[in-house]
Tab-separated table of C-alpha atoms and ligand atoms in Angstrom:
chain	number	residue	atom	x	y	z
D	1	MET	CA	0.180	-0.042	-0.226
D	2	ASP	CA	1.258	3.610	-0.809
D	3	PRO	CA	0.781	6.309	1.555
D	4	ILE	CA	-1.939	8.893	0.977
D	5	ASP	CA	-1.365	11.395	-2.007
D	6	ALA	CA	-2.685	14.129	0.218
D	7	GLY	CA	-1.911	16.694	-2.983
D	8	ARG	CA	-4.437	14.664	-5.012
D	9	LEU	CA	-6.405	14.040	-2.272
D	10	ARG	CA	-7.197	18.313	-1.725
D	11	GLU	CA	-7.160	18.877	-5.394
D	12	ASP	CA	-10.147	16.154	-6.387
D	13	LEU	CA	-11.966	17.341	-3.297
D	14	GLU	CA	-11.638	21.324	-4.390
D	15	ARG	CA	-12.930	19.886	-8.125
D	16	LEU	CA	-16.085	18.645	-6.666
D	17	VAL	CA	-16.623	21.273	-4.157
D	18	ARG	CA	-16.858	23.987	-6.949
D	19	ILE	CA	-19.273	22.018	-8.746
D	20	PRO	CA	-23.025	22.860	-7.029
D	21	SER	CA	-24.606	19.482	-7.220
D	22	VAL	CA	-27.861	20.174	-5.174
D	23	ALA	CA	-30.021	17.450	-6.130
D	24	PHE	CA	-33.080	19.760	-4.582
D	25	ASP	CA	-36.385	21.133	-6.365
D	26	GLY	CA	-35.863	24.265	-8.059
D	27	HIS	CA	-32.072	23.663	-8.607
D	28	PRO	CA	-30.569	23.073	-12.139
D	29	ALA	CA	-29.895	19.409	-12.883
D	30	GLU	CA	-26.337	20.286	-14.890
D	31	PRO	CA	-24.088	20.696	-12.177
D	32	LEU	CA	-25.313	17.326	-10.798
D	33	HIS	CA	-24.740	15.646	-14.085
D	34	GLU	CA	-21.058	17.137	-14.383
D	35	ALA	CA	-20.163	15.613	-10.808
D	36	ALA	CA	-21.468	12.577	-11.737
D	37	ALA	CA	-18.935	12.784	-14.879
D	38	LEU	CA	-16.030	14.344	-12.438
D	39	VAL	CA	-16.830	11.490	-10.466
D	40	ARG	CA	-16.741	9.119	-13.350
D	41	ASP	CA	-13.591	10.346	-14.835
D	42	LEU	CA	-11.782	10.128	-11.367
D	43	LEU	CA	-12.917	6.220	-10.785
D	44	PRO	CA	-11.141	4.009	-13.709
D	45	GLY	CA	-13.663	2.204	-15.290
D	46	SER	CA	-16.559	3.430	-13.812
D	47	ARG	CA	-20.311	3.210	-15.355
D	48	TYR	CA	-23.166	5.236	-14.550
D	49	VAL	CA	-26.146	3.385	-13.047
D	50	ASP	CA	-29.295	5.049	-13.926
D	51	VAL	CA	-31.582	6.321	-10.973
D	52	PRO	CA	-35.269	7.002	-12.183
D	53	GLY	CA	-35.731	10.715	-12.027
D	54	GLU	CA	-32.923	11.250	-10.647
D	55	ALA	CA	-28.987	11.976	-11.529
D	56	PRO	CA	-26.977	8.918	-11.956
D	57	SER	CA	-24.911	7.066	-9.741
D	58	VAL	CA	-21.279	6.401	-10.744
D	59	TYR	CA	-20.508	2.421	-10.208
D	60	ALA	CA	-17.295	0.555	-10.505
D	61	GLU	CA	-15.518	-2.804	-9.366
D	62	TYR	CA	-12.031	-3.264	-8.537
D	63	GLY	CA	-9.981	-6.448	-7.426
D	64	ALA	CA	-11.047	-10.287	-7.939
D	65	ALA	CA	-13.426	-11.937	-7.073
D	66	GLY	CA	-12.381	-14.738	-5.096
D	67	ASP	CA	-12.349	-16.382	-1.738
D	68	GLY	CA	-12.164	-13.117	0.346
D	69	PRO	CA	-15.028	-10.702	1.163
D	70	THR	CA	-17.062	-8.440	-1.544
D	71	VAL	CA	-16.668	-4.714	0.053
D	72	LEU	CA	-18.865	-1.915	-1.403
D	73	LEU	CA	-17.443	1.529	-1.021
D	74	TYR	CA	-20.453	4.249	-0.851
D	75	ALA	CA	-20.818	7.586	-0.616
D	76	HIS	CA	-22.749	10.347	-2.560
D	77	TYR	CA	-21.800	13.750	-4.433
D	78	ASP	CA	-24.810	15.688	-4.097
D	79	VAL	CA	-25.159	18.160	-1.657
D	80	GLN	CA	-27.652	20.312	0.354
D	81	PRO	CA	-28.657	23.518	-0.831
D	82	ALA	CA	-26.176	26.576	-0.030
D	83	PRO	CA	-28.542	29.811	0.705
D	84	ALA	CA	-25.452	32.513	1.173
D	85	ASP	CA	-26.660	33.310	4.338
D	86	GLY	CA	-23.923	33.417	7.179
D	87	TRP	CA	-21.178	31.754	4.573
D	88	GLU	CA	-18.004	33.682	4.893
D	89	SER	CA	-16.493	32.376	1.963
D	90	ASP	CA	-18.378	31.157	-1.427
D	91	PRO	CA	-20.048	28.366	-0.600
D	92	PHE	CA	-18.890	26.851	-4.332
D	93	GLU	CA	-15.333	28.148	-4.258
D	94	PRO	CA	-13.404	25.915	-2.009
D	95	THR	CA	-11.491	28.299	0.238
D	96	LEU	CA	-8.638	26.953	3.262
D	97	ARG	CA	-8.421	28.793	6.571
D	98	GLY	CA	-6.083	26.939	8.914
D	99	THR	CA	-6.023	23.296	8.296
D	100	ARG	CA	-9.767	23.539	7.345
D	101	LEU	CA	-11.150	23.863	3.686
D	102	TYR	CA	-14.351	25.145	3.399
D	103	GLY	CA	-17.454	25.015	1.030
D	104	ARG	CA	-20.609	22.904	0.448
D	105	GLY	CA	-20.081	19.589	0.452
D	106	ALA	CA	-16.301	19.784	1.591
D	107	ALA	CA	-17.402	17.435	4.401
D	108	ASP	CA	-20.638	16.238	3.653
D	109	ASP	CA	-20.446	14.160	1.477
D	110	LYS	CA	-17.751	15.011	-1.209
D	111	SER	CA	-15.329	13.934	1.575
D	112	GLY	CA	-16.315	10.236	1.502
D	113	VAL	CA	-15.876	10.467	-2.096
D	114	VAL	CA	-12.296	11.479	-2.305
D	115	ALA	CA	-11.467	9.106	0.975
D	116	HIS	CA	-13.008	6.192	-1.373
D	117	LEU	CA	-10.648	7.552	-4.330
D	118	ALA	CA	-7.210	8.507	-2.320
D	119	ALA	CA	-7.459	5.022	-0.581
D	120	LEU	CA	-8.215	2.945	-4.027
D	121	ARG	CA	-5.321	5.272	-5.274
D	122	ALA	CA	-3.193	4.021	-2.976
D	123	LEU	CA	-3.997	0.491	-3.776
D	124	ASP	CA	-3.104	1.392	-7.539
D	125	PHE	CA	-7.180	0.324	-8.113
D	126	THR	CA	-6.281	-3.041	-7.837
D	127	PRO	CA	-7.224	-3.658	-4.185
D	128	PRO	CA	-6.602	-7.045	-2.866
D	129	VAL	CA	-10.494	-7.768	-2.098
D	130	HIS	CA	-13.277	-7.579	-4.660
D	131	THR	CA	-14.424	-3.643	-3.806
D	132	LYS	CA	-17.693	-2.076	-5.262
D	133	VAL	CA	-17.981	1.222	-5.445
D	134	LEU	CA	-21.426	3.125	-5.623
D	135	ILE	CA	-21.286	7.333	-5.453
D	136	GLU	CA	-24.885	8.055	-5.154
D	137	GLY	CA	-26.374	11.778	-6.553
D	138	SER	CA	-29.632	12.374	-4.894
D	139	GLU	CA	-29.491	11.291	-1.248
D	140	GLU	CA	-30.073	14.464	0.808
D	141	ASN	CA	-33.004	15.334	-1.079
D	142	GLY	CA	-35.152	12.560	0.770
D	143	ARG	CA	-36.797	11.103	-2.327
D	144	GLN	CA	-35.025	7.683	-1.715
D	145	ARG	CA	-35.269	6.905	-5.419
D	146	ILE	CA	-31.952	4.970	-5.173
D	147	LEU	CA	-33.957	2.149	-3.146
D	148	GLU	CA	-35.866	1.265	-6.723
D	149	VAL	CA	-32.539	0.575	-8.029
D	150	VAL	CA	-31.507	-2.246	-4.943
D	151	ASP	CA	-35.466	-3.739	-5.479
D	152	ALA	CA	-34.273	-4.059	-9.360
D	153	GLN	CA	-30.972	-5.154	-9.016
D	154	PRO	CA	-30.576	-6.588	-6.082
D	155	ASP	CA	-27.286	-8.180	-6.853
D	156	LEU	CA	-25.416	-4.595	-7.883
D	157	MET	CA	-24.354	-3.631	-4.278
D	158	ARG	CA	-24.386	-6.926	-2.573
D	159	ALA	CA	-21.156	-7.129	-0.441
D	160	ASP	CA	-20.161	-8.982	2.739
D	161	VAL	CA	-18.753	-5.525	4.004
D	162	LEU	CA	-20.634	-2.476	3.251
D	163	VAL	CA	-18.353	0.595	4.081
D	164	ILE	CA	-20.251	4.264	4.637
D	165	ALA	CA	-18.184	7.221	4.382
D	166	ASP	CA	-20.641	9.594	5.249
D	167	GLY	CA	-20.207	10.214	9.208
D	168	GLY	CA	-17.459	11.432	11.230
D	169	ASN	CA	-15.402	11.348	14.558
D	170	TRP	CA	-17.276	12.923	17.437
D	171	LYS	CA	-14.252	14.850	18.143
D	172	LEU	CA	-11.726	16.023	15.565
D	173	GLY	CA	-8.741	13.348	15.617
D	174	GLU	CA	-10.944	11.182	17.919
D	175	PRO	CA	-11.243	7.503	15.461
D	176	THR	CA	-15.016	6.883	16.162
D	177	LEU	CA	-17.130	4.147	14.970
D	178	CYS	CA	-20.944	4.731	14.479
D	179	THR	CA	-23.121	2.340	15.261
D	180	THR	CA	-26.759	3.827	14.955
D	181	LEU	CA	-28.766	6.146	12.156
D	182	ARG	CA	-31.732	7.189	12.931
D	183	GLY	CA	-34.923	6.533	9.937
D	184	HIS	CA	-35.914	10.269	8.902
D	185	GLY	CA	-39.714	11.120	7.577
D	186	LYS	CA	-41.498	14.472	7.308
D	187	LEU	CA	-44.860	15.957	7.693
D	188	THR	CA	-46.542	18.600	5.503
D	189	VAL	CA	-49.359	20.132	7.764
D	190	THR	CA	-51.452	22.632	6.049
D	191	LEU	CA	-54.064	24.306	8.243
D	192	ARG	CA	-57.323	26.421	7.234
D	193	THR	CA	-59.479	28.696	9.288
D	194	LEU	CA	-61.150	31.139	7.231
D	195	GLU	CA	-61.925	31.687	3.573
D	196	ASN	CA	-60.280	35.041	3.525
D	197	ALA	CA	-57.758	36.652	5.335
D	198	LEU	CA	-60.172	39.351	7.306
D	199	HIS	CA	-59.480	42.818	8.724
D	200	SER	CA	-57.852	41.855	12.424
D	201	GLY	CA	-59.545	44.831	14.015
D	202	GLN	CA	-63.133	44.084	12.687
D	203	PHE	CA	-62.850	40.288	13.110
D	204	GLY	CA	-60.357	39.869	15.168
D	205	GLY	CA	-60.678	38.329	18.897
D	206	ALA	CA	-63.085	36.052	17.493
D	207	ALA	CA	-62.297	35.085	14.037
D	208	PRO	CA	-59.484	31.978	14.328
D	209	ASP	CA	-56.544	32.999	13.318
D	210	ALA	CA	-54.574	29.794	11.305
D	211	LEU	CA	-50.905	30.724	12.182
D	212	LEU	CA	-51.791	30.856	16.177
D	213	ALA	CA	-53.951	27.590	15.691
D	214	LEU	CA	-50.242	26.538	13.870
D	215	THR	CA	-48.249	27.371	16.557
D	216	ARG	CA	-50.413	25.813	19.121
D	217	LEU	CA	-50.775	22.481	17.053
D	218	LEU	CA	-46.665	22.757	16.941
D	219	ALA	CA	-46.203	23.175	20.625
D	220	SER	CA	-48.168	20.239	21.627
D	221	LEU	CA	-45.512	18.314	19.933
D	222	HIS	CA	-43.344	18.957	23.027
D	223	ASP	CA	-43.808	18.845	26.507
D	224	ASP	CA	-42.476	21.815	28.550
D	225	ALA	CA	-39.178	20.169	29.432
D	226	GLY	CA	-38.659	19.687	25.800
D	227	ASP	CA	-39.476	16.080	25.428
D	228	VAL	CA	-41.115	14.931	22.876
D	229	ALA	CA	-45.088	14.174	23.686
D	230	VAL	CA	-46.193	12.225	21.133
D	231	ASP	CA	-48.339	8.849	22.120
D	232	GLY	CA	-47.750	5.937	21.004
D	233	LEU	CA	-43.725	6.651	20.211
D	234	THR	CA	-41.112	3.848	21.370
D	235	ASP	CA	-38.092	5.358	22.435
D	236	GLY	CA	-35.223	3.122	23.700
D	237	ALA	CA	-32.085	3.845	26.122
D	238	TRP	CA	-28.119	4.593	24.843
D	239	ASP	CA	-26.174	2.113	26.633
D	240	GLY	CA	-22.925	3.059	24.714
D	241	ALA	CA	-20.646	5.769	25.445
D	242	ASP	CA	-21.931	9.105	26.366
D	243	LEU	CA	-21.329	12.522	24.883
D	244	PRO	CA	-20.248	14.880	27.441
D	245	GLU	CA	-22.723	17.457	28.144
D	246	ALA	CA	-19.866	20.033	27.642
D	247	ASP	CA	-18.458	18.661	24.409
D	248	PHE	CA	-22.138	18.480	22.735
D	249	ARG	CA	-23.095	22.689	23.743
D	250	ARG	CA	-20.076	23.605	22.389
D	251	GLN	CA	-20.790	21.262	19.023
D	252	ALA	CA	-24.467	22.796	18.869
D	253	GLY	CA	-23.040	26.011	19.501
D	254	VAL	CA	-25.812	26.311	22.041
D	255	LEU	CA	-25.959	30.070	23.473
D	256	GLU	CA	-24.613	30.376	27.220
D	257	GLY	CA	-27.437	30.212	29.756
D	258	VAL	CA	-29.954	28.365	26.972
D	259	GLY	CA	-30.991	25.050	28.209
D	260	LEU	CA	-30.847	21.961	26.021
D	261	VAL	CA	-34.030	20.489	25.249
D	262	GLY	CA	-35.536	16.948	26.752
D	263	SER	CA	-34.100	14.884	29.621
D	264	GLY	CA	-32.005	12.033	30.344
D	265	SER	CA	-28.709	11.345	28.865
D	266	VAL	CA	-27.345	13.254	25.334
D	267	GLY	CA	-27.138	9.901	23.785
D	268	ASP	CA	-30.758	8.962	24.849
D	269	ARG	CA	-31.604	12.374	23.490
D	270	LEU	CA	-29.506	12.074	19.923
D	271	TRP	CA	-29.491	8.072	19.482
D	272	ALA	CA	-32.109	6.231	21.069
D	273	ARG	CA	-35.164	8.395	21.049
D	274	HIS	CA	-37.699	10.195	18.406
D	275	ALA	CA	-36.802	13.670	17.946
D	276	ILE	CA	-39.470	15.943	16.242
D	277	SER	CA	-38.248	19.458	14.681
D	278	VAL	CA	-40.083	22.159	12.772
D	279	LEU	CA	-37.657	22.831	8.946
D	280	GLY	CA	-40.216	25.233	7.407
D	281	LEU	CA	-43.001	27.318	8.117
D	282	ASP	CA	-45.080	29.284	5.164
D	283	ALA	CA	-46.739	32.150	7.205
D	284	PRO	CA	-47.064	36.251	6.390
D	285	PRO	CA	-43.446	37.490	6.179
D	286	VAL	CA	-43.083	40.244	9.107
D	287	GLU	CA	-41.575	43.160	6.345
D	288	GLY	CA	-45.173	44.630	5.234
D	289	ALA	CA	-47.320	41.892	7.320
D	290	GLY	CA	-50.860	43.380	7.036
D	291	ASN	CA	-53.446	43.859	10.059
D	292	ILE	CA	-55.029	40.979	8.732
D	293	VAL	CA	-56.547	37.449	10.575
D	294	ILE	CA	-54.761	35.012	8.591
D	295	PRO	CA	-56.343	32.168	7.009
D	296	ALA	CA	-54.228	29.300	6.358
D	297	ALA	CA	-50.722	28.272	6.970
D	298	ARG	CA	-48.430	25.507	6.829
D	299	ALA	CA	-45.543	23.898	8.143
D	300	LYS	CA	-43.158	20.981	7.516
D	301	VAL	CA	-42.613	18.677	10.549
D	302	ALA	CA	-39.340	15.995	10.596
D	303	VAL	CA	-39.350	13.036	12.489
D	304	ARG	CA	-36.084	11.020	13.340
D	305	VAL	CA	-36.931	7.441	14.358
D	306	PRO	CA	-34.214	5.380	16.835
D	307	PRO	CA	-33.201	1.805	16.289
D	308	GLY	CA	-35.755	-0.479	17.755
D	309	ALA	CA	-39.282	1.503	16.774
D	310	ASP	CA	-41.257	1.061	13.172
D	311	PRO	CA	-40.852	3.935	11.361
D	312	VAL	CA	-44.462	3.505	9.706
D	313	ALA	CA	-46.192	3.426	13.246
D	314	SER	CA	-44.027	6.677	13.917
D	315	MET	CA	-45.186	8.559	11.402
D	316	GLN	CA	-48.701	7.133	11.913
D	317	ALA	CA	-48.501	8.127	15.703
D	318	VAL	CA	-47.307	11.770	15.273
D	319	GLU	CA	-49.775	12.304	12.432
D	320	ARG	CA	-52.736	11.199	14.966
D	321	HIS	CA	-51.095	13.472	17.272
D	322	LEU	CA	-51.452	16.316	14.551
D	323	ARG	CA	-55.174	15.402	14.000
D	324	ALA	CA	-56.174	14.983	17.408
D	325	HIS	CA	-54.730	18.462	18.992
D	326	ALA	CA	-55.901	20.859	15.934
D	327	PRO	CA	-57.189	23.836	18.019
D	328	TRP	CA	-60.597	24.924	17.245
D	329	GLU	CA	-61.844	22.330	14.786
D	330	ALA	CA	-59.315	23.778	12.482
D	331	ARG	CA	-59.228	22.189	8.877
D	332	LEU	CA	-56.192	20.135	8.340
D	333	GLU	CA	-54.595	18.549	5.734
D	334	ILE	CA	-51.437	16.319	6.318
D	335	ASP	CA	-49.037	14.851	3.856
D	336	VAL	CA	-46.719	11.962	4.763
D	337	GLU	CA	-43.066	11.220	3.454
D	338	PRO	CA	-42.611	8.135	4.637
D	339	ALA	CA	-39.452	7.706	7.273
D	340	SER	CA	-36.649	5.498	6.579
D	341	SER	CA	-35.955	2.642	8.473
D	342	PRO	CA	-32.978	3.197	11.622
D	343	LEU	CA	-30.648	1.210	11.700
D	344	ALA	CA	-28.408	-0.496	14.554
D	345	LEU	CA	-24.954	-1.926	13.913
D	346	ALA	CA	-22.361	-3.950	15.505
D	347	ALA	CA	-18.960	-2.394	15.889
D	348	ASP	CA	-16.701	-4.433	13.556
D	349	ALA	CA	-13.301	-5.352	15.021
D	350	ALA	CA	-11.464	-5.215	11.945
D	351	ALA	CA	-12.518	-1.598	11.118
D	352	ALA	CA	-12.062	-0.665	14.732
D	353	ALA	CA	-8.500	-1.963	14.202
D	354	ALA	CA	-7.899	-0.290	11.218
D	355	LEU	CA	-9.107	3.405	12.649
D	356	GLU	CA	-6.636	2.713	15.507
D	357	THR	CA	-3.852	1.702	13.323
D	358	ALA	CA	-4.483	4.970	11.315
D	359	TYR	CA	-5.045	7.381	14.378
D	360	GLY	CA	-2.734	5.481	16.716
D	361	LYS	CA	-5.356	6.003	19.381
D	362	PRO	CA	-8.404	3.947	20.587
D	363	VAL	CA	-11.640	4.198	18.826
D	364	ALA	CA	-14.836	5.286	20.627
D	365	VAL	CA	-18.241	3.562	19.813
D	366	MET	CA	-20.809	5.797	19.567
D	367	GLY	CA	-24.226	6.221	17.682
D	368	SER	CA	-25.564	8.902	14.896
D	369	GLY	CA	-28.611	10.761	14.838
D	370	GLY	CA	-28.349	11.193	11.069
D	371	SER	CA	-30.426	9.419	8.383
D	372	ILE	CA	-28.925	7.597	5.317
D	373	PRO	CA	-32.269	5.717	3.582
D	374	LEU	CA	-29.985	3.685	1.672
D	375	VAL	CA	-28.242	1.911	4.244
D	376	ALA	CA	-31.180	0.499	6.347
D	377	ARG	CA	-32.452	-0.639	2.981
D	378	LEU	CA	-29.165	-2.644	2.192
D	379	ALA	CA	-29.383	-4.001	5.839
D	380	ASP	CA	-32.464	-5.243	5.405
D	381	VAL	CA	-31.512	-6.886	1.529
D	382	TYR	CA	-28.162	-8.018	2.675
D	383	PRO	CA	-28.933	-8.874	6.222
D	384	GLU	CA	-25.460	-10.525	6.948
D	385	ALA	CA	-23.105	-7.904	5.760
D	386	LYS	CA	-21.512	-6.011	8.148
D	387	ILE	CA	-21.801	-2.121	7.755
D	388	VAL	CA	-18.975	-0.079	8.556
D	389	LEU	CA	-20.089	4.098	8.913
D	390	TRP	CA	-17.018	6.939	9.336
D	391	GLY	CA	-16.110	9.447	7.752
D	392	ALA	CA	-14.243	12.953	8.037
D	393	GLN	CA	-17.379	15.044	8.838
D	394	ASP	CA	-16.189	15.802	12.594
D	395	SER	CA	-19.146	16.722	14.844
D	396	ASP	CA	-16.735	19.562	16.395
D	397	ALA	CA	-16.136	21.969	13.517
D	398	ALA	CA	-17.855	20.250	9.845
D	399	GLN	CA	-20.982	22.017	10.548
D	400	ILE	CA	-22.797	19.956	7.867
D	401	HIS	CA	-25.941	21.622	6.214
D	402	ALA	CA	-25.159	24.545	7.766
D	403	ALA	CA	-23.190	27.725	6.726
D	404	ASN	CA	-19.484	27.718	6.647
D	405	GLU	CA	-19.281	23.469	5.894
D	406	SER	CA	-15.795	22.375	5.934
D	407	VAL	CA	-13.617	19.345	5.991
D	408	ASP	CA	-10.165	19.140	8.255
D	409	LEU	CA	-7.461	17.788	5.450
D	410	ALA	CA	-5.701	15.497	8.254
D	411	GLU	CA	-8.945	14.405	9.316
D	412	LEU	CA	-9.729	13.205	6.089
D	413	GLU	CA	-6.203	11.932	5.080
D	414	ALA	CA	-6.813	9.895	8.217
D	415	ILE	CA	-9.887	8.465	7.005
D	416	ALA	CA	-8.596	7.826	3.498
D	417	ARG	CA	-5.792	5.531	5.121
D	418	THR	CA	-8.191	4.169	7.393
D	419	GLU	CA	-9.722	2.764	4.663
D	420	ALA	CA	-6.733	1.629	2.527
D	421	LEU	CA	-5.185	-0.079	5.921
D	422	PHE	CA	-9.099	-1.680	5.895
D	423	LEU	CA	-9.327	-3.133	2.331
D	424	THR	CA	-5.353	-4.580	2.922
D	425	GLN	CA	-6.655	-6.078	6.169
D	426	LEU	CA	-9.733	-7.592	4.947
D	427	ALA	CA	-7.726	-9.572	2.400
D	428	ARG	CA	-5.659	-11.177	5.258
D	429	GLY	CA	-8.662	-12.495	7.061
L	501	ZN	ZN1	-24.291	12.814	3.456
């Protein structure tokens, strides 16, 4: 195995970050195809796999199918949108500040794409085990169309070991194996009370305001302590290493003096229980707000489903709660986007050994509250497969999905080295 080519690693990442490959409605498709083409160029012998209604995934195979295990390396080249607000540099112009490279997708998950590339390059694209690579182009939008590819071509991604480079260390430089993913579903709630907007002086006080009704409804989802207050949800308890509250507060940037929500350990709240948040709210903007009683309002509510819970039952419970709690018999329309499945993994000893060798220190086993729908489906379809979830998206500063996303270049190099070591060790059994 050659050393990781750090210069090439950074160059690949910068080329990818320059492409605004956002797979959400309202964003152009060309950059997605440009990113797909670049990934295809970077992976010798690769080909496209069509994903219905989405940009293609890029697929490649290296090494010979033989006695050893087959490994699948997964990452995604699509990114979250990057509204200009709050960015200190152009989100699509990779910018080095200190040891970190800033840009949308620099961590989530173009770091995963280039880590796989660098590991394979260190092995001259002839890894000692049969290795498949799948780089997806539509992970972030929640449409989950990649699952149709798994159903239609069950052998394509079949492997004994699935390496998902779409995670990160709990702290920069602290090697971490992730053992949980939550499922993720959404509900769009439209609440109506009036035929039209009304003069708030003439009608306010008796006419039901839809925005007030909706905010009351949303508030009913949690109790005063911030714990989810929806009947019928099955929560668990986290029994692994906990995330110290001080580290969590710092990583989350919770303002001095502001409390956390919920009760129990941080691990319980992040990895073993349901979480509900409000992603969006349609209401008149403050600027130019008129003196009216509002006739209709709309919100998008996200539900994270922990391991052990049935995602269908969880979404039904939240929908039931919303219908039961609408104030003033307001009319509700609820559109449910089904939740992906949660996942609980065994910590893989060989993966832990590779991390320990690359970092020269012991490995922490922790959960992740995030969601990767494809991984849950692959676990279903290949129940014997081991799943390894790691990556260069450290919880300290990577700011994934937010402004000023970045990756630490030394962390990225260490993850690439870990993967190359892991593939080498798998060949030795
Ligand atoms: Zn991701």
